[in-house]
Coordinates of C-alpha atoms (C1' of nucleotides) in Angstrom, one line a residue:
Chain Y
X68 CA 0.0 0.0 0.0
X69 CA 1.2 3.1 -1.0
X70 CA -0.1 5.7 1.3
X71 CA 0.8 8.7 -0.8
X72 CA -1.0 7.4 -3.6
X73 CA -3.9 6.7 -1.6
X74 CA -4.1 10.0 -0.1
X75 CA -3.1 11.5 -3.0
X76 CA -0.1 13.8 -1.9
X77 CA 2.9 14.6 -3.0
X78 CA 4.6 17.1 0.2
X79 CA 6.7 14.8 2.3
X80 CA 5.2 14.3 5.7
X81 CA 7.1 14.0 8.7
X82 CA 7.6 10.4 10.2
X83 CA 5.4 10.3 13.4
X84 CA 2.7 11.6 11.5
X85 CA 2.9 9.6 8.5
X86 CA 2.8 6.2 11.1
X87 CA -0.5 7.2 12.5
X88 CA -1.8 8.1 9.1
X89 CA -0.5 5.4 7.6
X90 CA -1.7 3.1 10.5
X91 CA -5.5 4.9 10.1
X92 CA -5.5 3.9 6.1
X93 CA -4.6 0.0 7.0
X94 CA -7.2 0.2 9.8
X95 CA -9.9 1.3 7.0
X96 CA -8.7 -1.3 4.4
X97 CA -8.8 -4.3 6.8
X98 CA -12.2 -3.1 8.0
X99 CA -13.6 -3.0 4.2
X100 CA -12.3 -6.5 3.5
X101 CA -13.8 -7.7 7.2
X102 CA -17.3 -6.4 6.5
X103 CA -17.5 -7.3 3.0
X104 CA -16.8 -11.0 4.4
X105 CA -19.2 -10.2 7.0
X106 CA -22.0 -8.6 4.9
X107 CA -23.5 -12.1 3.9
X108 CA -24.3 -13.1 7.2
X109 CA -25.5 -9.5 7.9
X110 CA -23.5 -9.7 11.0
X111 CA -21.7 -6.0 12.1
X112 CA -17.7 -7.1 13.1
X113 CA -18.8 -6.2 16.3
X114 CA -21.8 -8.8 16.8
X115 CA -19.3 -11.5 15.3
X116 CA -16.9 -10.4 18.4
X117 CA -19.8 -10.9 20.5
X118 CA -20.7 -13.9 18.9
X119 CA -17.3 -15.1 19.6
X120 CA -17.0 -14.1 22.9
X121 CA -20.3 -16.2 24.2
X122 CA -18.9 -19.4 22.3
X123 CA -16.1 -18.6 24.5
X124 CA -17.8 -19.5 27.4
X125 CA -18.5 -22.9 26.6
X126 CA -22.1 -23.0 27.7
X127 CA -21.4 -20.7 30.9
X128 CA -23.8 -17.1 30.4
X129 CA -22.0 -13.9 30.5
X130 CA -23.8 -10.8 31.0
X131 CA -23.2 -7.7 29.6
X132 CA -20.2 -6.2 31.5
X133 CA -18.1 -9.4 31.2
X134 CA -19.0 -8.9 27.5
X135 CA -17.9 -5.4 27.1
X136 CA -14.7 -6.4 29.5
X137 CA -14.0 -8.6 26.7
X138 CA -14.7 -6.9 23.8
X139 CA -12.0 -5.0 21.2
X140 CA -13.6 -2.2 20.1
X141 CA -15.3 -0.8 23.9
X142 CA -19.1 0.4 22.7
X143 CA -21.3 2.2 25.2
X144 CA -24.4 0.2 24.2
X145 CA -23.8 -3.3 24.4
X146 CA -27.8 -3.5 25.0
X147 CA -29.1 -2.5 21.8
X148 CA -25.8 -5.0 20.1
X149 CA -27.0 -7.9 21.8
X150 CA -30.9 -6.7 21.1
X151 CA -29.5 -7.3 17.3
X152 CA -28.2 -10.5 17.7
X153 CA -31.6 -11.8 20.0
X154 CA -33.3 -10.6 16.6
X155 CA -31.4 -13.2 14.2
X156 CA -31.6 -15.9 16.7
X157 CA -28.5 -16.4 17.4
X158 CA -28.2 -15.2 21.1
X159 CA -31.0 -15.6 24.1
X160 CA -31.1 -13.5 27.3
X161 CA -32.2 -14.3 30.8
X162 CA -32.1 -12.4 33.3
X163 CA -29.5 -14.1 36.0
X164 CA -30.8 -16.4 38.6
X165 CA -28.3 -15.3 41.3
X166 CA -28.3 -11.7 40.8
X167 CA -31.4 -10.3 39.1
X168 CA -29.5 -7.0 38.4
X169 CA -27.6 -9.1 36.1
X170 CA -28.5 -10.6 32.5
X171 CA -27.3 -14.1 31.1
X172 CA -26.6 -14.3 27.8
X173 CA -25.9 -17.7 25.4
X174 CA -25.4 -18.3 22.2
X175 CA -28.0 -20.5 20.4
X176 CA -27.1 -23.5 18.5
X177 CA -28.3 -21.5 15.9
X178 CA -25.8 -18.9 16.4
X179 CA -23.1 -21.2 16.5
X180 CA -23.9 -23.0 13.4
X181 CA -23.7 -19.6 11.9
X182 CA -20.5 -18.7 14.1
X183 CA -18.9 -22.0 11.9
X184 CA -19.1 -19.9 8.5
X185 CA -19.0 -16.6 9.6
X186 CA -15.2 -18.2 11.1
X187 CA -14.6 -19.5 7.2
X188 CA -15.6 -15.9 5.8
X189 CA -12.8 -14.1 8.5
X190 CA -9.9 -16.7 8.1
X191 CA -10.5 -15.8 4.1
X192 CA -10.2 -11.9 5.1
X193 CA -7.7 -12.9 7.4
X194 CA -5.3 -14.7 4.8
X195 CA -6.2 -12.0 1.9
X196 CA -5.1 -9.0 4.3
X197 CA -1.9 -10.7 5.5
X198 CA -1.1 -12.2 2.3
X199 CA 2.0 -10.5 1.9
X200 CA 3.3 -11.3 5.7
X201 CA 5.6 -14.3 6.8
X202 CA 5.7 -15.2 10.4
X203 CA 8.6 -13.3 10.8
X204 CA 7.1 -10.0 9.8
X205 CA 3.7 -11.1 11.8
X206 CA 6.1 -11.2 14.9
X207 CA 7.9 -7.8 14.1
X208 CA 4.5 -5.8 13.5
X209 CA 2.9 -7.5 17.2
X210 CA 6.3 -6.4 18.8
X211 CA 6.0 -2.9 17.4
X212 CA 2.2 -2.9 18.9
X213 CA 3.7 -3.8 22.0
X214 CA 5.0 -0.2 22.0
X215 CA 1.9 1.6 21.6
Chain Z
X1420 CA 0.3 -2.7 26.0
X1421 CA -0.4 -6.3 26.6
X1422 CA -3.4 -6.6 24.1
X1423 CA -4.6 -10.6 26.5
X1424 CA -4.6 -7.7 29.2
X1425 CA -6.7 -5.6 27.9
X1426 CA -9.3 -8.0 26.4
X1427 CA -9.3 -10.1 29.7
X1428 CA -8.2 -13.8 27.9
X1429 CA -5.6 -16.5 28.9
X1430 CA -6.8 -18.7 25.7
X1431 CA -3.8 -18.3 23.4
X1432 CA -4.3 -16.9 20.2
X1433 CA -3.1 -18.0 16.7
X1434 CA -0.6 -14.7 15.2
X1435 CA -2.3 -13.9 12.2
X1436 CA -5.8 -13.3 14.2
X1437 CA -3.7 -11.7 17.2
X1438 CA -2.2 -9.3 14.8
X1439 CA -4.9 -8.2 14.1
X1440 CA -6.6 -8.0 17.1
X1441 CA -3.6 -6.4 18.3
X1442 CA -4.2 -3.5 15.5
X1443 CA -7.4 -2.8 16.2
X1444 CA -6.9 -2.3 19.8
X1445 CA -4.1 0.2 18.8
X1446 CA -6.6 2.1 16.9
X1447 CA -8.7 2.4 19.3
X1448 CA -6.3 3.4 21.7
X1449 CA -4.8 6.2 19.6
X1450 CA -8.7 7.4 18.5
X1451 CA -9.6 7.8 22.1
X1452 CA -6.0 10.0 22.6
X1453 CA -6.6 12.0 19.7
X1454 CA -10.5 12.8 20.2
X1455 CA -9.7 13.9 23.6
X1456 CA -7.0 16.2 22.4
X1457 CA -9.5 17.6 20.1
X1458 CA -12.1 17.8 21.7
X1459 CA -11.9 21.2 23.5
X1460 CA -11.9 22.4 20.4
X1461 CA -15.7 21.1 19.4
X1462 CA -14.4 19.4 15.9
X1463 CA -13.9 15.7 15.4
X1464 CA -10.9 14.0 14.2
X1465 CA -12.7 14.0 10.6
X1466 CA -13.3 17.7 10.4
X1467 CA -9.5 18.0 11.3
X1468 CA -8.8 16.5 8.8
X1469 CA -10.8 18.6 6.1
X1470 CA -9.4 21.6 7.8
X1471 CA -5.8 20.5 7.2
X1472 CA -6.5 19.4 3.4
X1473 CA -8.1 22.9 2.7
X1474 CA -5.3 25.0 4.3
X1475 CA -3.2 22.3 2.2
X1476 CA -4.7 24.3 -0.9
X1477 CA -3.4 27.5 -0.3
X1478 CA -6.1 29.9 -1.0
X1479 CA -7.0 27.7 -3.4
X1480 CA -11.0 26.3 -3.0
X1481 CA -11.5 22.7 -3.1
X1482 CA -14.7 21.1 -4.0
X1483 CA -16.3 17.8 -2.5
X1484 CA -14.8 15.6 -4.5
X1485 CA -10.8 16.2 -4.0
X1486 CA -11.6 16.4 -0.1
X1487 CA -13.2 13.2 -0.6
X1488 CA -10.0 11.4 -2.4
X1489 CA -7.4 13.6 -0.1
X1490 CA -9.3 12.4 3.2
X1491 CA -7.8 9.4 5.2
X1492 CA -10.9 8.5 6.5
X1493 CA -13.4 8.5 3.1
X1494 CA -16.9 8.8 4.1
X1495 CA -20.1 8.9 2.3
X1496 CA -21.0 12.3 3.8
X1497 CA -18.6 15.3 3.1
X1498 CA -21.4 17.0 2.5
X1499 CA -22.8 17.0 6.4
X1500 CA -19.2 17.2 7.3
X1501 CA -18.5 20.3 5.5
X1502 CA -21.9 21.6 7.1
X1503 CA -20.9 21.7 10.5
X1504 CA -17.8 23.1 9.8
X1505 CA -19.6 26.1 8.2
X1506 CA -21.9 26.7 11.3
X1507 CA -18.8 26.7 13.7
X1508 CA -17.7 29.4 10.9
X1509 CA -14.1 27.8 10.0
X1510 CA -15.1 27.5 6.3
X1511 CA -16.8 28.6 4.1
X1512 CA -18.8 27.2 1.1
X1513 CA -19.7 29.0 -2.3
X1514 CA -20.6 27.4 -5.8
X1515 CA -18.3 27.1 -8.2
X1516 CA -18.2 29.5 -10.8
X1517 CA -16.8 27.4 -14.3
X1518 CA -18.6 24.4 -13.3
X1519 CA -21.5 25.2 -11.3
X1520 CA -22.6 21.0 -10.1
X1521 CA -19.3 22.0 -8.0
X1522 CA -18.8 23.8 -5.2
X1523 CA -15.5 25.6 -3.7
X1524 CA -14.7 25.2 -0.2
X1525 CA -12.0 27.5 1.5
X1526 CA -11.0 27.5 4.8
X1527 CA -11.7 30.8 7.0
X1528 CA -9.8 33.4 8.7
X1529 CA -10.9 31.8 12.4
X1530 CA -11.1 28.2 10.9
X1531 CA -6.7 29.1 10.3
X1532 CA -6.9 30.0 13.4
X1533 CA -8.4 27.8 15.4
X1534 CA -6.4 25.1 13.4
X1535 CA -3.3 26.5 14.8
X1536 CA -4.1 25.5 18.0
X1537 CA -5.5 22.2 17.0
X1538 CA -1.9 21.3 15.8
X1539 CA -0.4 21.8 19.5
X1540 CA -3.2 19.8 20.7
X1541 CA -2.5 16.8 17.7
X1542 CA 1.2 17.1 18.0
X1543 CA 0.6 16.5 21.8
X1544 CA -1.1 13.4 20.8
X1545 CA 1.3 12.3 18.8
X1546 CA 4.0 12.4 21.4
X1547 CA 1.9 11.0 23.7
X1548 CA 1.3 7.6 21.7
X1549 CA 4.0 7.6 20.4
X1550 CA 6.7 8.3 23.2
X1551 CA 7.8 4.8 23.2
X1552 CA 9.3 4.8 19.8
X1553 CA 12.3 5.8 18.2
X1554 CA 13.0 6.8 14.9
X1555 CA 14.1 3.3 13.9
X1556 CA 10.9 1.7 15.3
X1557 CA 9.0 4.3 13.0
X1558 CA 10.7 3.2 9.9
X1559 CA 10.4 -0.4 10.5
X1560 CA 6.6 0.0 11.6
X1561 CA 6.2 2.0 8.3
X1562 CA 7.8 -0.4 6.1
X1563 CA 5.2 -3.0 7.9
X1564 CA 2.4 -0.9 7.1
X1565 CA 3.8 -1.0 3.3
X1566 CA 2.9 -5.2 3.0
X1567 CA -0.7 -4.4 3.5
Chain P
dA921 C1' -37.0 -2.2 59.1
dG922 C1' -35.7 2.1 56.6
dT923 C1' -32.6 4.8 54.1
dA924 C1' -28.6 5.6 51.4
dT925 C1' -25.2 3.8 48.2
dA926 C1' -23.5 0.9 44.7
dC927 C1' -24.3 -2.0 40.8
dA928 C1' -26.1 -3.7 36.1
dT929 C1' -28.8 -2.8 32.6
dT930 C1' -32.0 -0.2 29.8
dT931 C1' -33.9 3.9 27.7
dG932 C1' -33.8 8.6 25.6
dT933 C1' -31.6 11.7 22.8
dA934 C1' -28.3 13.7 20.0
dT935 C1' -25.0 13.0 16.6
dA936 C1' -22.5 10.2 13.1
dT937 C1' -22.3 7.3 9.3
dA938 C1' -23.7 4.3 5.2
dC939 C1' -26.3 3.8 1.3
dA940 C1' -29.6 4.9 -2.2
dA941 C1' -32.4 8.1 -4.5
dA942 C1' -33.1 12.8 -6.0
dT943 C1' -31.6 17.2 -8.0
dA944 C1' -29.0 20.2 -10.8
dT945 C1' -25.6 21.0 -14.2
dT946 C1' -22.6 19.9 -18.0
dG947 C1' -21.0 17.4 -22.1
dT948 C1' -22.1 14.6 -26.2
dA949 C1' -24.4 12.6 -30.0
dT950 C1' -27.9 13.0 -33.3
Chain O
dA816 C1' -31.8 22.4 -30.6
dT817 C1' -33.2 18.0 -28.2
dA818 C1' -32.4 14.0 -25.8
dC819 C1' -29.3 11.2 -23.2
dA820 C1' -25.6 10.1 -20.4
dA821 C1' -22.1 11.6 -17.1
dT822 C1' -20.8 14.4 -13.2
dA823 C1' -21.1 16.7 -8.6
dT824 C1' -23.6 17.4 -4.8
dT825 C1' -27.6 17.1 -1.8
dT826 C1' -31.3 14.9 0.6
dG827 C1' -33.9 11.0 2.8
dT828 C1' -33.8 7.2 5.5
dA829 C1' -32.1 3.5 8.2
dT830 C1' -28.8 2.1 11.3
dA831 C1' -24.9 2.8 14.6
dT832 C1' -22.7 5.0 18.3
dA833 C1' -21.8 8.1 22.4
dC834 C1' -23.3 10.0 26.5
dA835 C1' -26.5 11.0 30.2
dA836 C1' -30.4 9.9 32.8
dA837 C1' -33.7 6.5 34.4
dT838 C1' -34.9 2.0 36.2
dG839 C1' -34.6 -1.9 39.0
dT840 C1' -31.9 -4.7 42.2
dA841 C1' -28.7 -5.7 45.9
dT842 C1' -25.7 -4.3 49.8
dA843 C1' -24.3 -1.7 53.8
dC844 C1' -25.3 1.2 57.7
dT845 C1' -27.9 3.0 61.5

DNA sequence: AGTATACATTTGTATATACAAATATTGTAT
DNA sequence: ATACAATATTTGTATATACAAATGTATACT
């Protein structure tokens, strides 16, 4: 990826502000290629997360705060997410026998037969975005994000 | 930052999916730095964005379209984006004379301005997420970037 | 027991973004 | 000149997200 051709520029920009630009353009590219692998399931990346999360658990519920604990991208309405994902089927909610502040939320088997290809459609997304990466560099670039 | 930290897991995780885990958490990390640096300032990282492009022009106006392709971030909205930058008063928006479907866009007086200190405030961000790298760290992490 | 405080989630509201359709203008072919 | 396609932007609508306030439940204190 050329950045300068993407942002179509030709003045020099100075290195700590060319890594965060540079670093915003990758972040949009991987996110088209993610959702376009997504779309057919008409799953947002962020219900596959969740989706991922509750398969996690291995039959145990979590409720809402262990899910937003666990979540990558932190989103102040975790409600209305999961309301999403009740609507396809492929989560149920309870509130929790123990503490009735609480919800418990499982994945369906429905939702996990789905979970099965939407895993096929990200390991393709996966292996088109890093196509140009050995293990090597895969190491190198996690190290780097160590820094951060 | 130790990404299985932050997302609370002790499963561990094959490198290609981790990477990009790993990315995304540095993006959000860096978003919520530099929206809190701007945000005394009322504009989001977006509008910043359009500001710096059109005081990139030089006097010269730029119409939707080159803000569109110059933007890091392309969105389906420069319209409503431009909008609220014209109500804060930091640009302003006329139609084009020699093609009038266009419409010239130039960046105010105040909108310089106010810019100016937005810079301090971004440059401060920049420091601040990046103060763990040096120059050589930068070069590798942008040579990374290039495989993508 | 009664009251205050903390906790977990939900709801309301404002703003942001994505996508498609509508509008206006220009260029081109007949 | 007229009709048609291409271009540039705007508008409508649905959905997503951020933030604050409201609701319901549990815990601690007197």
């Amino acid at each position: 990826m050329n950045m300068e051709k993407v942002i179509k520029t030709d003045t020099p920009i100075p290195l700590k502000q060319r890594t965060l630009i540079h670093l915003s353009l990758v972040t949009n590219k991987i996110n088209e290629t993610v959702a376009s692998q997504l779309k057919p399931y008409d799953v947002s990346l962020q219900q596959f997360n969740v989706l991922r999360i509750l398969r996690g658990q291995k039959g145990k519920p979590a409720n809402l705060s262990t899910l937003n604990e666990r979540m990558v991208t932190k989103m102040s309405n975790t409600t209305r997410l999961v309301d999403k994902l009740i609507i396809k089927e492929y989560v149920k909610r309870t509130t929790c026998e123990t503490n009735r502040r609480k919800v418990d939320i499982y994945i369906t088997k429905a939702g996990e037969k789905a979970l099965l290809q939407m895993d096929n459609a990200m390991k393709k997304a996966q292996d088109t975005i890093l196509k140009n990466f050995n293990t090597e560099d895969l190491k190198n670039l996690n190290n780097l994000f160590d820094k951060f």
